[in-house]
């Protein structure tokens, strides 16, 4: 297969921080489909550069990549042969005609157009691509969030995309779906018979999804301030994880079979009322504190954050999936910046034994849990109780001790790990849509978060403060404690 991959926003942050390192890794792992006909990666941006100048620009940016993922000079020289550059003003129809000529001159089997530009440019670029005829059956378009800031704006983008590209051509990328641990969640649930009988309300007491970040908003203060944690992380990444956890087994591994089931979960989520938002959603904003022993400023003192901003940098919420499998099981979601660590994980808490005959260890509730670790390490822990031996016998009854079975995927598959963007770029080139979000899923996710945004807009109370380096406002602990639960680090 031969391919052309066009990166709009070719000099931007997303391109050099994520896409180029991922493409380089894919190349290094010999995964890029270069065998028959080869491929070209064309970066497109506003300023004038030659191919060689662009290659030098990217080579310099690789200095910021972690050591193991840096190319040697010789590797970069070979990889760079795939890289090309083209100046384009995305508002000029003539420039699209030029791009089409460049692509048609070679006639690659597959053309992937990746919009790594500022989102306000998506409508114009999509419309122009369509008008220039750059939407043939061998073309796929990749769009990365943010795709709108509410249901209406998301629909508008989908309408414009839909006018030129079919649903199967428009790939909405959520980079969490590319993470190996997330694919392992599918493998765990649907490649093994072990957990399926337990994966339901009769055995599961509660589910927690945590996506914690230790970083603050960095230099993105003005951008982030218009978005906030609910739109930035919950509407997409956290809800995608929830759908994968809660979905029914799909009838096949086909993209639509999977996405139909995910959509059903989104439609089953308990809708928020204004009282529900008050009771079940906690929003927070970090104050100055310390993370990893380093003093860090509060959100309001970050560069480019407007004075008095009430944008949330933390959200914790409780919801339910209202169907036969999950009725009454609380699903807790939380995410935030300036938390103690970069730590994303899911905890499936199983129910207690119906009739205890052993002493429970202290803090013994939820003694059986499955922890699905997403990052920084990727693995599974199954927590059980076990008998240590006679030394723990108390008053004639044996006290059990917590133990865990740990599976570290890095160790299990030492040389085969593929990063999130690498996986998704390869899938986009191959036309595998399983890990891309369909427009109806994306719209339904917006429909579900909108009442929360509306309730916050009406409520003048500012977000709850939390100290940088803590696990968020105390109200987040109270939210789970109300159901006699505790977050993983408190248990
Ligand atoms: C992005 C958000 O989608 O995900 C960022 O816009 C966030 O604010 C990032 O930092 C987190 O991604 P990861 O892969 O580092 O967990």
PDB file of C-alpha atoms and ligand atoms in Angstrom, residues 145 175-176 179 213 215 220 232-233 237 337 342 375, ligand 1:
ATOM      1  CA  UNK A 145     -10.554  17.347  19.950  1.00  0.00           C
ATOM      2  CA  UNK A 175      -5.936   9.688  22.079  1.00  0.00           C
ATOM      3  CA  UNK A 176      -7.003   7.793  25.199  1.00  0.00           C
ATOM      4  CA  UNK A 179      -3.440   3.784  24.871  1.00  0.00           C
ATOM      5  CA  UNK A 213      -2.347  14.900  36.178  1.00  0.00           C
ATOM      6  CA  UNK A 215       1.011  19.207  35.519  1.00  0.00           C
ATOM      7  CA  UNK A 220      -2.005  27.118  27.701  1.00  0.00           C
ATOM      8  CA  UNK A 232     -11.155  18.970  28.317  1.00  0.00           C
ATOM      9  CA  UNK A 233     -11.176  15.531  29.942  1.00  0.00           C
ATOM     10  CA  UNK A 237     -11.502  10.691  27.608  1.00  0.00           C
ATOM     11  CA  UNK A 337      -4.617  19.121  37.134  1.00  0.00           C
ATOM     12  CA  UNK A 342       0.273  11.498  36.799  1.00  0.00           C
ATOM     13  CA  UNK A 375      -0.576   5.270  33.180  1.00  0.00           C
TER      14      UNK A 375
HETATM   15  C1  LIG B   1      -5.553  16.283  26.473  1.00  0.00           C
HETATM   16  C2  LIG B   1      -5.936  17.482  27.297  1.00  0.00           C
HETATM   17  O1  LIG B   1      -6.649  15.822  25.729  1.00  0.00           O
HETATM   18  O2  LIG B   1      -5.105  15.242  27.325  1.00  0.00           O
HETATM   19  C3  LIG B   1      -4.790  17.937  28.162  1.00  0.00           C
HETATM   20  O3  LIG B   1      -6.342  18.534  26.442  1.00  0.00           O
HETATM   21  C4  LIG B   1      -4.258  16.787  28.986  1.00  0.00           C
HETATM   22  O4  LIG B   1      -5.206  18.995  29.022  1.00  0.00           O
HETATM   23  C5  LIG B   1      -3.975  15.572  28.098  1.00  0.00           C
HETATM   24  O5  LIG B   1      -3.075  17.209  29.648  1.00  0.00           O
HETATM   25  C6  LIG B   1      -3.622  14.358  28.935  1.00  0.00           C
HETATM   26  O6  LIG B   1      -3.183  13.320  28.101  1.00  0.00           O
HETATM   27  P1  LIG B   1      -2.209  12.191  28.646  1.00  0.00           P
HETATM   28  O7  LIG B   1      -2.112  11.216  27.531  1.00  0.00           O
HETATM   29  O8  LIG B   1      -0.920  12.866  28.996  1.00  0.00           O
HETATM   30  O9  LIG B   1      -2.882  11.628  29.864  1.00  0.00           O
END
